[in-house]
N, CA, C and O atoms as a Tinker XYZ file with bonds, in Angstrom:
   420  protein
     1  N     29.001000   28.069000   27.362000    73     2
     2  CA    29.326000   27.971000   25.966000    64     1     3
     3  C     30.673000   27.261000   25.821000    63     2     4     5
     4  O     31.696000   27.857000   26.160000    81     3
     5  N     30.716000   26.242000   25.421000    73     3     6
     6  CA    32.069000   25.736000   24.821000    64     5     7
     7  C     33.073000   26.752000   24.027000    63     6     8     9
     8  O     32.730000   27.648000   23.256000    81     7
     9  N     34.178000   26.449000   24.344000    73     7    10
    10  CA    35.116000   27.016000   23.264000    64     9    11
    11  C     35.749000   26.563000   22.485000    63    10    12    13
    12  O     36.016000   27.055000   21.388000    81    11
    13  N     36.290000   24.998000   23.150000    73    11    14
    14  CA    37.362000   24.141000   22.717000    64    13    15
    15  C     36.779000   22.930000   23.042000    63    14    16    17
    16  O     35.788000   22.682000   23.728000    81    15
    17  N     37.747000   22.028000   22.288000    73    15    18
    18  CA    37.576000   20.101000   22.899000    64    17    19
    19  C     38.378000   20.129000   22.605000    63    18    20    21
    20  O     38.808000   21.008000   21.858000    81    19
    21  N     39.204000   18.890000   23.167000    73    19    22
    22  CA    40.163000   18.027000   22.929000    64    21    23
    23  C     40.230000   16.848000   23.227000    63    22    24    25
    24  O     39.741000   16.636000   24.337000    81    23
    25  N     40.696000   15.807000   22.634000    73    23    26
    26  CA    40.817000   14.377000   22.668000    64    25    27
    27  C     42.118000   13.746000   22.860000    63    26    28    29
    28  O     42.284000   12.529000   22.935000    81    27
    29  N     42.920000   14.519000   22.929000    73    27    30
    30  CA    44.401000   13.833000   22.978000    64    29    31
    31  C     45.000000   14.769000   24.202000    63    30    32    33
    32  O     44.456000   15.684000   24.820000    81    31
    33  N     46.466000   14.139000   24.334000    73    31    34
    34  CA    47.587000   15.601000   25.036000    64    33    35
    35  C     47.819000   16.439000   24.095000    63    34    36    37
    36  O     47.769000   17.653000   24.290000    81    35
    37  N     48.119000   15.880000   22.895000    73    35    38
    38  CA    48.065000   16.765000   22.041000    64    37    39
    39  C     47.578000   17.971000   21.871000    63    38    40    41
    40  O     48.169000   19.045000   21.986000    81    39
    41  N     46.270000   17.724000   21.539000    73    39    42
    42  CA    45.507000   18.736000   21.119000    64    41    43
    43  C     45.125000   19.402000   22.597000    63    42    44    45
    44  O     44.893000   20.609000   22.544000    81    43
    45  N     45.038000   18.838000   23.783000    73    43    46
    46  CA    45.285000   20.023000   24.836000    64    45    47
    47  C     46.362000   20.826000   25.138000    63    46    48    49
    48  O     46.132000   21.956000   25.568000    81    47
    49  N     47.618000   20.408000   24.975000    73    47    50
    50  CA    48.744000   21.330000   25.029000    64    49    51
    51  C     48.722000   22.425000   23.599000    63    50    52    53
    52  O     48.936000   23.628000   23.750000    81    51
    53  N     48.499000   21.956000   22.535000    73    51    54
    54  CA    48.104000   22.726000   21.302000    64    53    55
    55  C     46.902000   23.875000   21.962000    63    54    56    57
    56  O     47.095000   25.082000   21.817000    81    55
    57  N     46.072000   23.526000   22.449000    73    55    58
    58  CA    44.943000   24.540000   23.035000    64    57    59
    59  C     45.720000   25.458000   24.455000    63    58    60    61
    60  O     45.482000   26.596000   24.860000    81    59
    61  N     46.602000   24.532000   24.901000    73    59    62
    62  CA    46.560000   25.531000   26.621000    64    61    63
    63  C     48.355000   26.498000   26.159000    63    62    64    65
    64  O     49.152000   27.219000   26.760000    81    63
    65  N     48.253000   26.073000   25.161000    73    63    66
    66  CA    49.936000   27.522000   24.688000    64    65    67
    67  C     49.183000   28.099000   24.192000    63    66    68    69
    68  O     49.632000   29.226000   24.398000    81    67
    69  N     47.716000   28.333000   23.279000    73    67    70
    70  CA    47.440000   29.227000   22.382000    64    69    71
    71  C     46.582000   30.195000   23.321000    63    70    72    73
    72  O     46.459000   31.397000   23.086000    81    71
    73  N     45.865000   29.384000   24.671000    73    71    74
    74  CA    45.172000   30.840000   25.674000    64    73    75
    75  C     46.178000   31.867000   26.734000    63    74    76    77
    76  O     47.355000   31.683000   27.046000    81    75
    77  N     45.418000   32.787000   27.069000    73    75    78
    78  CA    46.300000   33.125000   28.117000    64    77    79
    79  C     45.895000   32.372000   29.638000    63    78    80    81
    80  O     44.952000   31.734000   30.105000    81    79
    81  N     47.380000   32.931000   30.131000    73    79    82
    82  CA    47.318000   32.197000   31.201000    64    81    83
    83  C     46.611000   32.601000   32.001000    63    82    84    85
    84  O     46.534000   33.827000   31.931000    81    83
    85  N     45.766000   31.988000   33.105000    73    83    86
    86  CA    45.191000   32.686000   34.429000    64    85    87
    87  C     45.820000   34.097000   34.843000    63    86    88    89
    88  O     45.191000   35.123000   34.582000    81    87
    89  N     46.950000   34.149000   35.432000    73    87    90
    90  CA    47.592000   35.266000   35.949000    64    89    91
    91  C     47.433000   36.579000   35.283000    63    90    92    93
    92  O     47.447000   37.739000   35.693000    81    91
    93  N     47.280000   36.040000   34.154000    73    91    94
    94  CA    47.095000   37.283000   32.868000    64    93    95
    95  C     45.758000   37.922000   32.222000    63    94    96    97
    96  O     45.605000   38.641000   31.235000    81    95
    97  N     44.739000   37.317000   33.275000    73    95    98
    98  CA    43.442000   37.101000   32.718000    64    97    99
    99  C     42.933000   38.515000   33.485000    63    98   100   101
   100  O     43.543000   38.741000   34.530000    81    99
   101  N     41.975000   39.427000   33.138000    73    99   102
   102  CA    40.956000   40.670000   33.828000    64   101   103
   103  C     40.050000   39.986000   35.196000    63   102   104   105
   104  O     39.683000   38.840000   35.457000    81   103
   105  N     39.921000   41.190000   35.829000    73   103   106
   106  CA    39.019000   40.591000   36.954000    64   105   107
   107  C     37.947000   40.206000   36.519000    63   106   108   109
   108  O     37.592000   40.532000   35.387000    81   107
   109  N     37.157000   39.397000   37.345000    73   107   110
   110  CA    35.795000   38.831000   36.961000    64   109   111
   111  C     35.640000   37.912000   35.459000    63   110   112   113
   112  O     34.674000   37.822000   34.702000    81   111
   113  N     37.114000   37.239000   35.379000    73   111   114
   114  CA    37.435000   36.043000   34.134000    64   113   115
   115  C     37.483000   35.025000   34.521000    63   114   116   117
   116  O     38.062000   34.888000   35.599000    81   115
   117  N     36.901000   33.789000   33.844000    73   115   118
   118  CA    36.978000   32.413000   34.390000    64   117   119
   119  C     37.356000   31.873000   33.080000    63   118   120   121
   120  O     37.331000   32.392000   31.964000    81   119
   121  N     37.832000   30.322000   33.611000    73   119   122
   122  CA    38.053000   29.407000   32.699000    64   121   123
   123  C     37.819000   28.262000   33.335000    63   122   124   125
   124  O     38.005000   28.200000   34.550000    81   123
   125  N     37.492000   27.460000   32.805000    73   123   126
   126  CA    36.583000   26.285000   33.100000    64   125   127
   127  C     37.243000   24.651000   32.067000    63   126   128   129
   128  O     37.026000   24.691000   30.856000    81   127
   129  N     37.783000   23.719000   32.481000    73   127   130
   130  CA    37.654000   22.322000   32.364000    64   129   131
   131  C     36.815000   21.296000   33.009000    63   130   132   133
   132  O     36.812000   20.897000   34.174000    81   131
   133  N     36.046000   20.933000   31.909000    73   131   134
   134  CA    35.210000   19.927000   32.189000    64   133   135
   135  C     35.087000   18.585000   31.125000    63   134   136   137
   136  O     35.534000   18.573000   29.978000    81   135
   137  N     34.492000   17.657000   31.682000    73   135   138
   138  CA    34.705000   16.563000   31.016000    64   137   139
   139  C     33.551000   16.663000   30.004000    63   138   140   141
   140  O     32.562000   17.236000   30.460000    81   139
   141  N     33.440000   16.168000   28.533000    73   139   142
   142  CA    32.866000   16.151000   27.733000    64   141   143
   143  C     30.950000   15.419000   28.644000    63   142   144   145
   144  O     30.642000   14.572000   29.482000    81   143
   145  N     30.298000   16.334000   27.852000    73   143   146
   146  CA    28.750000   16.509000   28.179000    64   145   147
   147  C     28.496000   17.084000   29.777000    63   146   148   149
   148  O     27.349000   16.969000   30.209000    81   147
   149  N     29.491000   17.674000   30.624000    73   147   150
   150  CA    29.387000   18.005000   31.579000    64   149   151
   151  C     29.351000   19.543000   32.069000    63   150   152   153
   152  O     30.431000   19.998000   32.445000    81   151
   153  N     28.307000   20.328000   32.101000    73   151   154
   154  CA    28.375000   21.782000   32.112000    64   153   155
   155  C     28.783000   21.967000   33.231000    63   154   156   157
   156  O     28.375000   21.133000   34.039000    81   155
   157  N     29.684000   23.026000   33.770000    73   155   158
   158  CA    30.259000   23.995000   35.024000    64   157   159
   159  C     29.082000   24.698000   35.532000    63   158   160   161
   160  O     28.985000   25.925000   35.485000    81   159
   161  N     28.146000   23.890000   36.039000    73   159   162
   162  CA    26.908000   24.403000   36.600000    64   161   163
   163  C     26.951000   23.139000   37.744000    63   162   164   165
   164  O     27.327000   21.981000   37.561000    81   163
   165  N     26.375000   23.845000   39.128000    73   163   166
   166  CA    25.858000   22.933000   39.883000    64   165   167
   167  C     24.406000   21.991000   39.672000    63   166   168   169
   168  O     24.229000   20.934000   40.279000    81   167
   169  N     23.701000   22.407000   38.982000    73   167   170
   170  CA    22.530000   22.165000   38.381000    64   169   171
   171  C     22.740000   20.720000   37.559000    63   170   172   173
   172  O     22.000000   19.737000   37.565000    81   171
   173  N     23.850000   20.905000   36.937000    73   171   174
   174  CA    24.357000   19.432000   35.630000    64   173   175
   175  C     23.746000   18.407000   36.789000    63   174   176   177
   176  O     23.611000   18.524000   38.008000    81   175
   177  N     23.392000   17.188000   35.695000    73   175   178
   178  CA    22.987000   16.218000   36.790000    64   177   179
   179  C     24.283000   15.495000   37.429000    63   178   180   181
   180  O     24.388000   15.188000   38.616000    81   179
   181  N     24.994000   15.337000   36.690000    73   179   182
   182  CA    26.419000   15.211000   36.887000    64   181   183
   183  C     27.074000   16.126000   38.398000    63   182   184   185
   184  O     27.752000   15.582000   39.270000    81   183
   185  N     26.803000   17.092000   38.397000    73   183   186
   186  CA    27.292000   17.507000   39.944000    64   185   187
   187  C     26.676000   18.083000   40.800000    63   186   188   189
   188  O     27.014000   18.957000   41.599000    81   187
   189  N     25.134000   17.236000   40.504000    73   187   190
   190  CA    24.241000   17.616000   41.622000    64   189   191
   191  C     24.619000   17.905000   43.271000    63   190   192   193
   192  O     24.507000   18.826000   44.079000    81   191
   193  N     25.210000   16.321000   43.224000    73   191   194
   194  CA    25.444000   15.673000   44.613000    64   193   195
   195  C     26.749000   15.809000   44.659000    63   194   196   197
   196  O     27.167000   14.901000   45.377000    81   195
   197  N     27.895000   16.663000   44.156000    73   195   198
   198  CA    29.105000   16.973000   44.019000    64   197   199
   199  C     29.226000   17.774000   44.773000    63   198   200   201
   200  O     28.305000   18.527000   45.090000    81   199
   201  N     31.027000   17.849000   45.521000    73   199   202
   202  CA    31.123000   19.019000   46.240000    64   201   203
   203  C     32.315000   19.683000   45.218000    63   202   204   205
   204  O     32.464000   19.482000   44.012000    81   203
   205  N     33.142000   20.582000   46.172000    73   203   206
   206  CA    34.970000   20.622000   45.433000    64   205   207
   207  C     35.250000   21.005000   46.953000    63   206   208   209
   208  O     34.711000   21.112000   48.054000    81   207
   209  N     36.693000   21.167000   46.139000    73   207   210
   210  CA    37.823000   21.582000   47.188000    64   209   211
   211  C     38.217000   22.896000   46.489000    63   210   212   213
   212  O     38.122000   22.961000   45.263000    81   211
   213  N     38.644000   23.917000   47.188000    73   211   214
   214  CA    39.162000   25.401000   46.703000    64   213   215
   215  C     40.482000   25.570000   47.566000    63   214   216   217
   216  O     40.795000   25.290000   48.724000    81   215
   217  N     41.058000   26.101000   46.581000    73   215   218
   218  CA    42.628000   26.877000   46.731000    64   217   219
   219  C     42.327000   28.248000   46.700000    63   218   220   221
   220  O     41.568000   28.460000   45.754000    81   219
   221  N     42.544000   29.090000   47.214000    73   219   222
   222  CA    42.604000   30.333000   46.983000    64   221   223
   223  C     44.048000   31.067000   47.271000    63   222   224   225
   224  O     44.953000   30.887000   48.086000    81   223
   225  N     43.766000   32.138000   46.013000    73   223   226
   226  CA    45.258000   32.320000   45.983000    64   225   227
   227  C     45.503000   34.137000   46.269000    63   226   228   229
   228  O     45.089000   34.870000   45.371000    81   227
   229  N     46.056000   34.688000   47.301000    73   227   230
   230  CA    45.948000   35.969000   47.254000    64   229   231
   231  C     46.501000   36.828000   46.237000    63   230   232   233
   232  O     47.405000   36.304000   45.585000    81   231
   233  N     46.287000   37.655000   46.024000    73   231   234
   234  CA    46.442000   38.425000   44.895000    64   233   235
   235  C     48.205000   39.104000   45.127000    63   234   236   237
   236  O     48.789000   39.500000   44.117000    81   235
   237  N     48.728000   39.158000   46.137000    73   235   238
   238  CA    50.281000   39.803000   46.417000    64   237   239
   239  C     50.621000   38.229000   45.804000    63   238   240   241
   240  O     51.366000   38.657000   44.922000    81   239
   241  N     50.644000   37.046000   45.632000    73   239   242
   242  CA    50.960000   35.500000   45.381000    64   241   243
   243  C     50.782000   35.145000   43.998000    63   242   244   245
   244  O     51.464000   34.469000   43.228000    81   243
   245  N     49.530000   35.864000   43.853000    73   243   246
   246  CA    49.268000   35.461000   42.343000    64   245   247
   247  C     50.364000   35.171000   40.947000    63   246   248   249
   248  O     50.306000   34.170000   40.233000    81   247
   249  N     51.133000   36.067000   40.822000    73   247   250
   250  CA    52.176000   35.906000   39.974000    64   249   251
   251  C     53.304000   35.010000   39.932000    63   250   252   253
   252  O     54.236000   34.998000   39.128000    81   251
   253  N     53.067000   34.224000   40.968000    73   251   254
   254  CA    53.970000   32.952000   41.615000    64   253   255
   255  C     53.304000   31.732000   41.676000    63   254   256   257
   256  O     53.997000   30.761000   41.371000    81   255
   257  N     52.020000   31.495000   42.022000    73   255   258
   258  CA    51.339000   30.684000   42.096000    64   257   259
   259  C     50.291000   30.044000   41.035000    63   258   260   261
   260  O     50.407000   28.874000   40.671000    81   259
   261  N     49.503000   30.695000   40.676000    73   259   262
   262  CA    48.112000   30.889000   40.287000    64   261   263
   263  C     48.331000   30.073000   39.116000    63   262   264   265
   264  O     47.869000   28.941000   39.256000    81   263
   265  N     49.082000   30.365000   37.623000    73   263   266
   266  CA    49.188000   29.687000   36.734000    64   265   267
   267  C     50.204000   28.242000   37.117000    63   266   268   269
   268  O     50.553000   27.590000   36.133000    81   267
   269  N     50.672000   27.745000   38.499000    73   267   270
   270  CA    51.409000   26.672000   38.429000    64   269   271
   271  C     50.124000   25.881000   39.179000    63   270   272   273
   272  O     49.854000   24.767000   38.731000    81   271
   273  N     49.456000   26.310000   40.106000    73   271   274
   274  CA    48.113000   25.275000   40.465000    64   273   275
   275  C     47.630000   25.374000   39.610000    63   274   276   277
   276  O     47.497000   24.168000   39.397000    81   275
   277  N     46.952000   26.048000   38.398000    73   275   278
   278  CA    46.100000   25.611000   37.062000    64   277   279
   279  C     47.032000   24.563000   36.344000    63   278   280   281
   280  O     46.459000   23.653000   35.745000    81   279
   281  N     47.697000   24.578000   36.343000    73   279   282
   282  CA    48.205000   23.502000   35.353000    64   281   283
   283  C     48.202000   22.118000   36.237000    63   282   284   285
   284  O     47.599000   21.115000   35.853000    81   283
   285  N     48.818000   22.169000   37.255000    73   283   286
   286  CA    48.933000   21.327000   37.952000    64   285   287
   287  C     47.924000   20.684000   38.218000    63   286   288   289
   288  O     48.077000   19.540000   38.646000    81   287
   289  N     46.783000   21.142000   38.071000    73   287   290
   290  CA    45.180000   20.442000   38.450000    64   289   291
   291  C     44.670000   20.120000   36.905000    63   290   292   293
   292  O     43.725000   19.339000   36.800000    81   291
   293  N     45.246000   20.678000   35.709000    73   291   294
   294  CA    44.577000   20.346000   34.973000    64   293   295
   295  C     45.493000   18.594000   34.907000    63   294   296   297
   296  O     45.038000   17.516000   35.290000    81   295
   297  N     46.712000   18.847000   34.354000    73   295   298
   298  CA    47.525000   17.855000   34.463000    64   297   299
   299  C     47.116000   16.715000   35.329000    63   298   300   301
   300  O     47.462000   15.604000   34.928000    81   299
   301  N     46.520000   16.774000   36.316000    73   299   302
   302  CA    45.893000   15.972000   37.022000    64   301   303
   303  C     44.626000   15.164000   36.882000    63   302   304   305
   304  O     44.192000   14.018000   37.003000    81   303
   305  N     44.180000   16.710000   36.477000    73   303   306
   306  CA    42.669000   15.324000   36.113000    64   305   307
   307  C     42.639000   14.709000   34.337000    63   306   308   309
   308  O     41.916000   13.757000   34.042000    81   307
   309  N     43.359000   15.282000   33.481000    73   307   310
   310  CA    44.023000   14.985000   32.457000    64   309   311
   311  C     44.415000   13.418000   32.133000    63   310   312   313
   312  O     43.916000   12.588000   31.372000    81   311
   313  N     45.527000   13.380000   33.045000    73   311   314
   314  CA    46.539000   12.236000   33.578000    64   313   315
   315  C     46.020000   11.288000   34.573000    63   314   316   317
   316  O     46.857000   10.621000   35.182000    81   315
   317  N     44.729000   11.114000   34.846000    73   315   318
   318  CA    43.710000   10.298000   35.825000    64   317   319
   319  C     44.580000   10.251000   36.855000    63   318   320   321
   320  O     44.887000    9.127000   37.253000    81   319
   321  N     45.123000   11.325000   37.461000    73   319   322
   322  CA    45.580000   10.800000   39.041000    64   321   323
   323  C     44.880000   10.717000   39.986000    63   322   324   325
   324  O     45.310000   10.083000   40.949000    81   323
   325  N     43.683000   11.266000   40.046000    73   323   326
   326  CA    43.141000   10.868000   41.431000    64   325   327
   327  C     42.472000    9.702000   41.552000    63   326   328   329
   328  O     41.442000    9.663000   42.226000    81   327
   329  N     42.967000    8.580000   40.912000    73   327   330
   330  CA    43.161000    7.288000   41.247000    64   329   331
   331  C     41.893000    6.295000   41.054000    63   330   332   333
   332  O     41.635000    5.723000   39.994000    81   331
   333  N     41.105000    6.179000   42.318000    73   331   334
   334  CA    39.494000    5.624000   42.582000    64   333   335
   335  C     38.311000    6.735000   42.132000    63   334   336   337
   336  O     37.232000    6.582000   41.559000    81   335
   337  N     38.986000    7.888000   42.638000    73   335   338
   338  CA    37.997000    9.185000   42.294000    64   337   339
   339  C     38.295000    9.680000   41.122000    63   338   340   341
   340  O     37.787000   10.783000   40.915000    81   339
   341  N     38.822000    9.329000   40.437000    73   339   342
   342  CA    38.745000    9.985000   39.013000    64   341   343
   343  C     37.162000   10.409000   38.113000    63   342   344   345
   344  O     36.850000   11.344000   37.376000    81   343
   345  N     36.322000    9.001000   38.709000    73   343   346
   346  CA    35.071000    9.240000   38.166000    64   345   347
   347  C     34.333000   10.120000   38.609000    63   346   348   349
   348  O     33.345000   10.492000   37.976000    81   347
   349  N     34.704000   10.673000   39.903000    73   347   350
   350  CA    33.918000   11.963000   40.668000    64   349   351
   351  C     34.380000   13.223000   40.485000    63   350   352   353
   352  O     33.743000   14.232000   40.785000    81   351
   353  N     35.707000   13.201000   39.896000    73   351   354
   354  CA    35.899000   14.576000   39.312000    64   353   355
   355  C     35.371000   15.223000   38.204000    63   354   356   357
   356  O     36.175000   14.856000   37.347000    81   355
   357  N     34.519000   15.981000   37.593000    73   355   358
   358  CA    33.928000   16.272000   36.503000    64   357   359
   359  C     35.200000   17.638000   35.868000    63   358   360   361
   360  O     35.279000   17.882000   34.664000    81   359
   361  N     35.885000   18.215000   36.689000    73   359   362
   362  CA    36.020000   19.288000   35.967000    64   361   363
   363  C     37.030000   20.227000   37.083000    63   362   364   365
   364  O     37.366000   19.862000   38.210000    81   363
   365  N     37.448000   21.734000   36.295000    73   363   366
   366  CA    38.336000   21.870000   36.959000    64   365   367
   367  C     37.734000   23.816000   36.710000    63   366   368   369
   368  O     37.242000   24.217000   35.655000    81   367
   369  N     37.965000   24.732000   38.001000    73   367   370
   370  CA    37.943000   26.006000   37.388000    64   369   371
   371  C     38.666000   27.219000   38.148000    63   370   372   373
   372  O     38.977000   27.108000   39.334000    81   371
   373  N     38.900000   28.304000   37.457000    73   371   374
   374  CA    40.047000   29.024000   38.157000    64   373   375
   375  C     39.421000   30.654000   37.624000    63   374   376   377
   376  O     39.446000   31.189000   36.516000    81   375
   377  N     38.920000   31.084000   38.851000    73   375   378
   378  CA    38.274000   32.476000   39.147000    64   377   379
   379  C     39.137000   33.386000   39.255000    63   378   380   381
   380  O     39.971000   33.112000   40.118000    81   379
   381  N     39.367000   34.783000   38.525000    73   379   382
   382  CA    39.760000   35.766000   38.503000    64   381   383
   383  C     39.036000   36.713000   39.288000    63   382   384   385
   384  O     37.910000   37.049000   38.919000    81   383
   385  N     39.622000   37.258000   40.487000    73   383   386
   386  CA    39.081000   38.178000   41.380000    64   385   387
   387  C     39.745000   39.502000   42.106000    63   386   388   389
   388  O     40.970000   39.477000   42.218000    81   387
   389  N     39.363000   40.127000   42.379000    73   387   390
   390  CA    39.709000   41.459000   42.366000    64   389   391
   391  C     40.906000   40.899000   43.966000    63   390   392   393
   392  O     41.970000   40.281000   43.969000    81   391
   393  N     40.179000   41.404000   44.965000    73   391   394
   394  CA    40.382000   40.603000   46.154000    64   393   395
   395  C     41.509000   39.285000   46.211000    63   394   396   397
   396  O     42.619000   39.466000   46.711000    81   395
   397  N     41.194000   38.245000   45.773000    73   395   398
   398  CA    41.904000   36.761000   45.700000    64   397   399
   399  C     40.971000   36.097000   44.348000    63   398   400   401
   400  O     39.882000   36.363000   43.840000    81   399
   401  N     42.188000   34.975000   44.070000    73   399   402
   402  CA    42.015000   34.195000   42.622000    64   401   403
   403  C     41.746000   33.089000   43.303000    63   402   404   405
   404  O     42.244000   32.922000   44.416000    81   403
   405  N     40.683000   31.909000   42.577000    73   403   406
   406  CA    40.720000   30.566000   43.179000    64   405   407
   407  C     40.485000   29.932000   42.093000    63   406   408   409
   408  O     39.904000   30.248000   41.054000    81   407
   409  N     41.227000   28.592000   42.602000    73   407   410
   410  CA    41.696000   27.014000   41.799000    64   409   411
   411  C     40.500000   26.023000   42.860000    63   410   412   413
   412  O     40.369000   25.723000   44.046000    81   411
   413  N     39.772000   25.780000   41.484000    73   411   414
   414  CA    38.645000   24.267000   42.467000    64   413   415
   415  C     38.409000   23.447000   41.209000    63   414   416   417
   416  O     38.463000   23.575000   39.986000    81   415
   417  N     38.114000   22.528000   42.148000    73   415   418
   418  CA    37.356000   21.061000   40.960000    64   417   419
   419  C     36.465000   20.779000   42.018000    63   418   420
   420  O     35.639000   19.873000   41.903000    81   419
């Protein structure tokens, strides 16, 4: 289910002060960036043939870490840095877990 769009920096920094942050989120909470028409499903045709990369963040770390890699990855795929691969990134997501928290695209 969508919650939000945005089209500018604008209106994403307007959206990412008004949620809470990861760190602050209940176990078993996600949040999800993805690029417009692209669902956070492996299924999308879009990331059939997709892999990611995962960060995981332990939970004694969490309060140090966790909300500076979410930003930092959103900021990233935001800001087209990953350069040639920009077109293979669809999206970005950050798992709330009892155990350990993880940061993937």
């Amino acid at each position: 289910m969508q919650v939000a769009f945005f089209s500018t920096i604008e209106d994403f920094w307007a959206l990412y002060n008004m949620i809470q942050q990861p760190s602050a989120m209940n176990w078993g909470s996600d949040y999800y960036l993805f690029k417009e028409g692209v669902k956070p499903m492996w299924e999308d045709e879009n990331n059939v043939k997709g892999g990611r990369w995962l960060i995981v963040v332990d939970r004694q770390r969490r309060s140090q870490l966790l909300d500076r890699y979410w930003l930092e990855l959103l900021m990233a795929i935001i800001g087209e840095q990953f350069e040639d691969y920009g077109d293979h990134v669809c999206g970005a997501a950050v798992n709330i877990r009892q155990r350990s928290d993880k940061v993937a695209s």
